[in-house]
Short mmCIF file of N, CA and C in Angstrom, two decimals:
data_model
loop_
_atom_site.label_atom_id
_atom_site.label_comp_id
_atom_site.label_asym_id
_atom_site.label_seq_id
_atom_site.Cartn_x
_atom_site.Cartn_y
_atom_site.Cartn_z
N MET A 26 96.30 41.27 -133.94
CA MET A 26 97.68 41.10 -133.48
C MET A 26 98.76 40.86 -134.63
N ILE A 27 98.44 40.07 -135.73
CA ILE A 27 99.83 40.04 -136.45
C ILE A 27 99.56 41.15 -137.18
N LYS A 28 98.50 42.06 -137.84
CA LYS A 28 98.69 43.34 -138.51
C LYS A 28 99.81 43.96 -137.80
N LYS A 29 99.37 44.61 -136.55
CA LYS A 29 100.10 45.03 -135.67
C LYS A 29 102.32 44.43 -136.09
N GLN A 30 101.95 43.57 -135.87
CA GLN A 30 103.52 42.54 -136.10
C GLN A 30 103.94 43.24 -137.44
N ILE A 31 103.04 43.20 -138.11
CA ILE A 31 103.72 42.78 -139.53
C ILE A 31 103.88 44.89 -139.85
N ILE A 32 102.91 45.64 -139.41
CA ILE A 32 102.81 47.27 -139.78
C ILE A 32 103.77 48.14 -139.13
N LEU A 33 103.78 47.85 -137.78
CA LEU A 33 104.83 48.44 -137.03
C LEU A 33 106.26 48.47 -137.11
N PRO A 34 106.59 47.37 -137.87
CA PRO A 34 108.32 46.93 -138.15
C PRO A 34 108.45 47.66 -139.71
N THR A 35 107.50 47.87 -140.35
CA THR A 35 107.34 47.84 -141.85
C THR A 35 107.31 49.73 -141.79
N LEU A 36 106.56 50.50 -140.71
CA LEU A 36 106.32 51.59 -141.08
C LEU A 36 108.06 52.28 -140.31
N LEU A 37 108.37 51.56 -139.24
CA LEU A 37 109.75 51.73 -138.51
C LEU A 37 110.90 51.87 -139.50
N LEU A 38 110.82 50.67 -140.27
CA LEU A 38 111.92 50.70 -141.47
C LEU A 38 111.43 51.51 -142.44
N ALA A 39 110.53 51.80 -142.99
CA ALA A 39 110.41 53.00 -143.68
C ALA A 39 110.60 54.46 -143.13
N THR A 40 110.24 54.82 -142.27
CA THR A 40 110.87 56.09 -141.72
C THR A 40 112.55 56.09 -141.80
N ILE A 41 112.86 55.10 -141.00
CA ILE A 41 114.56 54.95 -141.03
C ILE A 41 115.00 55.07 -142.73
N PHE A 42 114.37 54.03 -143.50
CA PHE A 42 115.21 54.34 -144.62
C PHE A 42 114.79 55.38 -145.21
N ILE A 43 113.78 56.02 -145.20
CA ILE A 43 113.56 57.44 -145.67
C ILE A 43 114.39 58.57 -145.06
N GLY A 44 114.59 58.15 -143.76
CA GLY A 44 115.27 59.48 -143.20
C GLY A 44 116.84 59.14 -143.61
N GLY A 45 117.40 58.08 -143.77
CA GLY A 45 118.64 57.65 -144.56
C GLY A 45 118.97 58.44 -145.89
N ILE A 46 118.11 58.14 -146.61
CA ILE A 46 117.69 58.92 -148.01
C ILE A 46 117.93 60.14 -147.87
N THR A 47 117.10 60.91 -147.01
CA THR A 47 117.04 62.46 -146.71
C THR A 47 118.66 62.68 -146.36
N GLY A 48 119.33 62.12 -145.45
CA GLY A 48 120.02 62.77 -144.79
C GLY A 48 120.96 62.15 -145.85
N CYS A 49 121.28 61.67 -146.73
CA CYS A 49 122.20 61.20 -147.37
C CYS A 49 122.59 62.15 -149.01
N THR A 50 121.31 62.87 -149.31
CA THR A 50 121.80 63.33 -150.26
C THR A 50 121.97 64.99 -150.11
N SER A 51 122.83 65.63 -151.23
CA SER A 51 123.28 66.87 -150.81
C SER A 51 122.72 68.07 -152.00
N SER A 52 122.51 69.06 -151.28
CA SER A 52 121.65 69.83 -152.49
C SER A 52 122.68 70.61 -152.99
N LYS A 53 122.79 71.11 -154.13
CA LYS A 53 123.82 71.45 -155.18
C LYS A 53 123.56 73.27 -154.97
N SER A 54 122.50 73.85 -154.30
CA SER A 54 122.09 74.93 -154.01
C SER A 54 122.12 75.09 -152.69
N PRO A 55 122.47 76.56 -152.41
CA PRO A 55 123.23 77.27 -151.38
C PRO A 55 121.97 77.30 -150.42
N ASP A 56 122.27 77.22 -148.77
CA ASP A 56 121.25 77.14 -147.98
C ASP A 56 120.70 78.24 -147.54
N VAL A 57 119.44 78.31 -148.17
CA VAL A 57 118.76 79.71 -148.14
C VAL A 57 118.13 80.25 -146.71
N SER A 58 118.60 79.16 -146.18
CA SER A 58 117.82 79.37 -144.46
C SER A 58 118.87 80.84 -143.66
N GLN A 59 119.73 80.60 -144.05
CA GLN A 59 120.61 81.41 -143.43
C GLN A 59 120.46 82.79 -143.62
N GLY A 60 120.29 83.73 -144.93
CA GLY A 60 119.54 85.03 -144.83
C GLY A 60 120.41 86.48 -144.03
N ASN A 61 121.81 85.87 -143.59
CA ASN A 61 122.31 86.75 -143.44
C ASN A 61 123.88 86.33 -144.05
N ASP A 62 123.99 88.00 -144.87
CA ASP A 62 125.28 87.67 -145.94
C ASP A 62 126.44 88.11 -145.11
N SER A 63 126.84 88.20 -144.36
CA SER A 63 127.43 88.95 -143.37
C SER A 63 129.02 88.34 -143.69
N GLY A 64 128.70 86.83 -143.47
CA GLY A 64 129.63 86.02 -143.23
C GLY A 64 130.75 85.51 -144.44
N THR A 65 131.73 85.01 -144.03
CA THR A 65 132.39 84.82 -145.67
C THR A 65 132.02 84.02 -146.57
N LYS A 66 132.09 85.16 -147.73
CA LYS A 66 131.30 84.40 -148.83
C LYS A 66 132.48 83.27 -149.82
N VAL A 67 132.12 82.77 -150.26
CA VAL A 67 133.05 82.15 -150.97
C VAL A 67 132.73 81.91 -152.79
N SER A 68 133.41 82.59 -153.84
CA SER A 68 133.24 82.68 -154.86
C SER A 68 133.16 81.48 -155.60
N ASP A 69 132.48 81.26 -156.48
CA ASP A 69 132.84 80.32 -157.24
C ASP A 69 133.82 80.57 -158.79
N THR A 70 134.81 80.34 -158.28
CA THR A 70 135.92 80.56 -160.00
C THR A 70 135.92 79.47 -161.18
N SER A 71 135.30 78.79 -160.66
CA SER A 71 135.32 77.35 -161.78
C SER A 71 134.14 77.70 -162.97
N THR A 72 134.50 76.89 -164.00
CA THR A 72 133.68 77.08 -164.81
C THR A 72 132.39 76.60 -165.02
N PRO A 73 131.85 77.30 -164.75
CA PRO A 73 130.06 76.84 -164.93
C PRO A 73 129.62 75.24 -165.69
N ASN A 74 129.01 74.88 -164.96
CA ASN A 74 129.07 73.17 -165.18
C ASN A 74 127.95 72.88 -166.51
N SER A 75 127.67 73.95 -167.54
CA SER A 75 126.71 73.82 -168.24
C SER A 75 127.53 72.33 -169.54
N PRO A 76 126.76 71.78 -170.03
CA PRO A 76 126.83 70.61 -171.27
C PRO A 76 127.87 71.58 -172.00
N ALA A 77 127.81 72.54 -172.69
CA ALA A 77 128.42 72.90 -173.83
C ALA A 77 129.54 73.44 -173.49
N SER A 78 129.84 73.83 -172.43
CA SER A 78 131.41 74.77 -171.80
C SER A 78 132.46 73.38 -171.25
N ASN A 79 131.77 72.55 -170.78
CA ASN A 79 132.12 71.51 -170.08
C ASN A 79 132.72 70.73 -171.19
N THR A 80 132.16 70.00 -172.28
CA THR A 80 132.15 69.61 -173.44
C THR A 80 133.76 70.57 -174.27
N SER A 81 133.27 71.65 -174.95
CA SER A 81 134.44 72.48 -175.08
C SER A 81 135.49 72.45 -174.56
N GLU A 82 135.49 72.55 -173.42
CA GLU A 82 136.78 72.22 -172.72
C GLU A 82 137.74 70.70 -172.77
N ARG A 83 136.63 69.76 -172.68
CA ARG A 83 137.06 68.28 -172.95
C ARG A 83 138.00 68.17 -174.51
N ALA A 84 137.31 68.90 -175.28
CA ALA A 84 137.59 69.03 -176.34
C ALA A 84 139.29 69.41 -176.65
N GLN A 85 139.13 70.47 -176.14
CA GLN A 85 140.13 71.51 -175.97
C GLN A 85 141.32 70.39 -175.61
N LYS A 86 140.67 70.09 -174.34
CA LYS A 86 141.94 69.32 -173.90
C LYS A 86 142.71 68.06 -174.33
N ARG A 87 141.13 67.45 -175.09
CA ARG A 87 141.93 66.28 -175.65
C ARG A 87 142.48 66.85 -177.12
N GLU A 88 142.32 67.71 -177.75
CA GLU A 88 142.95 68.02 -178.69
C GLU A 88 144.56 68.35 -178.44
N GLU A 89 144.78 69.17 -177.25
CA GLU A 89 146.47 69.41 -176.78
C GLU A 89 146.65 67.88 -176.93
N LEU A 90 146.15 66.87 -176.03
CA LEU A 90 146.99 65.79 -176.25
C LEU A 90 147.18 65.19 -177.48
N ARG A 91 146.37 65.24 -178.13
CA ARG A 91 146.95 64.43 -179.41
C ARG A 91 147.82 64.80 -179.87
N LYS A 92 147.73 66.28 -179.85
CA LYS A 92 148.81 67.15 -180.54
C LYS A 92 149.88 66.65 -179.55
N GLN A 93 150.30 66.27 -178.47
CA GLN A 93 151.65 66.12 -177.87
C GLN A 93 152.07 64.51 -178.33
N ILE A 94 151.27 63.98 -178.37
CA ILE A 94 151.01 62.54 -178.75
C ILE A 94 151.85 62.43 -180.33
N GLU A 95 151.27 63.32 -180.96
CA GLU A 95 151.26 63.39 -182.09
C GLU A 95 152.92 63.53 -182.89
N ALA A 96 153.32 64.21 -181.55
CA ALA A 96 154.49 65.22 -181.73
C ALA A 96 155.62 64.07 -181.40
N VAL A 97 155.63 63.07 -180.97
CA VAL A 97 156.11 62.32 -180.55
C VAL A 97 156.43 61.25 -181.48
N LEU A 98 155.18 60.69 -182.51
CA LEU A 98 154.98 59.65 -183.77
C LEU A 98 155.68 60.15 -184.71
N THR A 99 155.70 58.80 -185.34
CA THR A 99 155.98 59.23 -186.48
C THR A 99 154.87 59.36 -187.56
N PRO A 100 155.27 59.90 -189.21
CA PRO A 100 154.32 60.94 -189.87
C PRO A 100 153.16 58.90 -190.15
N ASP A 101 153.93 58.15 -190.36
CA ASP A 101 152.85 57.12 -190.65
C ASP A 101 151.83 56.87 -189.20
N GLN A 102 152.96 56.86 -188.32
CA GLN A 102 151.91 56.44 -186.98
C GLN A 102 150.90 57.45 -186.78
N VAL A 103 151.08 58.92 -187.28
CA VAL A 103 150.19 59.74 -186.98
C VAL A 103 148.76 59.60 -187.85
N LYS A 104 149.33 59.35 -189.06
CA LYS A 104 148.03 58.57 -190.00
C LYS A 104 147.19 57.44 -189.84
N GLU A 105 147.57 56.71 -189.11
CA GLU A 105 147.11 55.67 -188.64
C GLU A 105 146.58 55.97 -187.50
N LEU A 106 146.85 56.84 -186.72
CA LEU A 106 146.27 57.21 -185.13
C LEU A 106 144.95 57.60 -185.68
N SER A 107 144.88 58.61 -186.62
CA SER A 107 144.10 59.70 -187.25
C SER A 107 142.83 58.85 -187.52
N THR A 108 143.24 58.10 -188.55
CA THR A 108 142.48 56.43 -189.23
C THR A 108 141.70 55.86 -188.06
N LYS A 109 142.31 55.63 -186.97
CA LYS A 109 141.95 54.70 -185.51
C LYS A 109 140.63 55.71 -184.89
N LEU A 110 141.49 57.21 -185.16
CA LEU A 110 140.69 57.93 -184.04
C LEU A 110 138.97 58.23 -184.87
N GLN A 111 139.08 58.14 -186.20
CA GLN A 111 138.19 58.66 -186.97
C GLN A 111 137.24 57.55 -187.26
N GLN A 112 137.52 56.32 -186.93
CA GLN A 112 136.84 54.93 -186.59
C GLN A 112 135.89 55.26 -185.32
N GLY A 113 135.97 56.12 -184.61
CA GLY A 113 135.73 56.07 -183.08
C GLY A 113 136.53 55.32 -182.24
N GLU A 114 137.82 54.83 -182.28
CA GLU A 114 138.45 54.06 -181.46
C GLU A 114 138.91 55.53 -180.21
N LYS A 115 138.81 54.76 -178.69
CA LYS A 115 139.46 55.99 -177.96
C LYS A 115 140.87 55.98 -178.00
N MET A 116 141.19 57.27 -177.36
CA MET A 116 142.51 57.53 -177.74
C MET A 116 143.49 56.75 -177.27
N ARG A 117 143.85 56.55 -176.28
CA ARG A 117 144.62 55.40 -175.21
C ARG A 117 144.90 54.17 -175.75
N LYS A 118 143.39 53.46 -176.29
CA LYS A 118 143.37 52.41 -177.10
C LYS A 118 143.99 52.43 -178.10
N ALA A 119 144.08 53.53 -179.23
CA ALA A 119 144.12 53.64 -180.93
C ALA A 119 145.89 54.11 -180.63
N VAL A 120 146.45 54.65 -179.40
CA VAL A 120 147.75 54.94 -179.49
C VAL A 120 148.60 53.53 -179.10
N LEU A 121 148.29 53.23 -178.08
CA LEU A 121 148.73 51.68 -177.39
C LEU A 121 148.64 50.65 -178.56
N SER A 122 147.82 50.81 -179.80
CA SER A 122 147.98 49.64 -180.62
C SER A 122 148.65 49.99 -181.49
N LEU A 123 149.33 51.05 -182.03
CA LEU A 123 150.16 51.55 -182.90
C LEU A 123 151.72 50.70 -182.40
N ASN A 124 152.08 50.57 -183.31
CA ASN A 124 153.74 49.85 -183.17
C ASN A 124 154.73 50.63 -183.20
N LEU A 125 155.15 51.17 -181.55
CA LEU A 125 155.76 52.06 -180.94
C LEU A 125 156.88 51.46 -179.90
N THR A 126 157.93 52.37 -180.57
CA THR A 126 159.49 51.72 -180.03
C THR A 126 159.27 52.43 -178.49
N THR A 127 160.23 51.57 -177.84
CA THR A 127 160.47 51.76 -176.34
C THR A 127 160.18 53.05 -175.53
N GLU A 128 160.76 53.70 -176.34
CA GLU A 128 161.12 55.28 -176.21
C GLU A 128 160.02 55.82 -176.16
N GLN A 129 159.10 55.66 -177.53
CA GLN A 129 157.86 56.49 -177.48
C GLN A 129 157.13 55.91 -176.74
N LYS A 130 156.61 54.37 -176.13
CA LYS A 130 155.77 54.48 -175.30
C LYS A 130 155.88 55.30 -173.49
N THR A 131 157.43 55.29 -173.44
CA THR A 131 157.94 56.17 -172.23
C THR A 131 157.58 57.66 -172.28
N LYS A 132 157.31 57.94 -173.12
CA LYS A 132 157.20 59.32 -173.78
C LYS A 132 155.86 59.55 -173.51
N ILE A 133 154.83 58.60 -174.23
CA ILE A 133 153.82 58.61 -174.34
C ILE A 133 153.02 58.19 -173.10
N GLN A 134 153.46 57.16 -172.18
CA GLN A 134 152.91 57.46 -170.99
C GLN A 134 153.28 58.11 -169.85
N ASP A 135 154.41 59.06 -170.36
CA ASP A 135 154.34 60.62 -169.24
C ASP A 135 153.50 61.62 -169.70
N ILE A 136 153.34 61.53 -171.06
CA ILE A 136 151.76 62.39 -171.32
C ILE A 136 151.02 61.92 -170.73
N PHE A 137 150.09 60.82 -170.87
CA PHE A 137 149.09 60.36 -170.11
C PHE A 137 149.07 60.47 -168.71
N LYS A 138 150.57 60.19 -168.34
CA LYS A 138 150.14 60.33 -166.68
C LYS A 138 150.04 62.08 -166.27
N THR A 139 150.70 62.89 -167.00
CA THR A 139 150.16 64.39 -166.94
C THR A 139 148.89 64.81 -167.21
N ALA A 140 148.09 64.32 -168.00
CA ALA A 140 147.25 64.56 -168.09
C ALA A 140 146.29 64.24 -167.55
N TYR A 141 146.34 62.45 -167.50
CA TYR A 141 145.19 62.40 -166.06
C TYR A 141 145.70 61.33 -164.95
N PRO A 142 146.17 62.38 -164.02
CA PRO A 142 146.73 62.21 -162.98
C PRO A 142 146.22 61.36 -162.22
N HIS A 143 144.82 61.30 -162.25
CA HIS A 143 143.97 60.62 -161.12
C HIS A 143 143.84 59.14 -161.19
N ARG A 144 144.03 58.71 -163.24
CA ARG A 144 144.13 57.30 -163.36
C ARG A 144 145.62 56.77 -163.26
N LYS A 145 145.62 55.89 -162.51
CA LYS A 145 146.96 55.20 -162.35
C LYS A 145 146.95 53.89 -162.89
N GLY A 146 148.45 53.73 -163.44
CA GLY A 146 148.88 52.61 -163.94
C GLY A 146 147.73 52.06 -165.10
N LYS A 147 147.23 52.66 -166.28
CA LYS A 147 146.19 52.45 -167.22
C LYS A 147 147.01 52.21 -168.16
N SER A 148 148.24 52.92 -168.42
CA SER A 148 148.51 52.89 -169.54
C SER A 148 149.78 51.76 -169.42
N GLU A 149 149.95 51.24 -168.37
CA GLU A 149 151.07 50.25 -168.08
C GLU A 149 150.66 48.97 -168.60
N ASP A 150 149.11 48.65 -168.03
CA ASP A 150 148.38 47.59 -168.45
C ASP A 150 148.67 47.22 -169.74
N ASN A 151 148.23 48.07 -170.38
CA ASN A 151 148.06 47.47 -171.95
C ASN A 151 149.63 47.92 -172.90
N SER A 152 150.40 47.83 -172.47
CA SER A 152 151.23 48.10 -173.33
C SER A 152 151.90 46.88 -173.34
#
């Protein structure tokens, strides 16, 4: 009797748990069960998600961001920024650790907001 009281709820919970996990996972591959291509087909215009293309795209964006920021900085600040970046410091932290004027801070915050619109308020927190 005790085994039934333990086994039955355990099996029920396991079934619910596995069913929940299976229902929550999404497949990145298209649904092959349709078999009919007559419907509307959505083309993938995005860049392939290969690590190499993603890395080079991100590197290009970082380079563009660095150039925009360097345009706001003095030559001495550019040298200091380059040194900090070569030492492995993150761009945002390195830039905000420079001795920036109020005008420079405002311009750089605008650059960061444009480059990373999904990150709200990060540059104001560190200034």
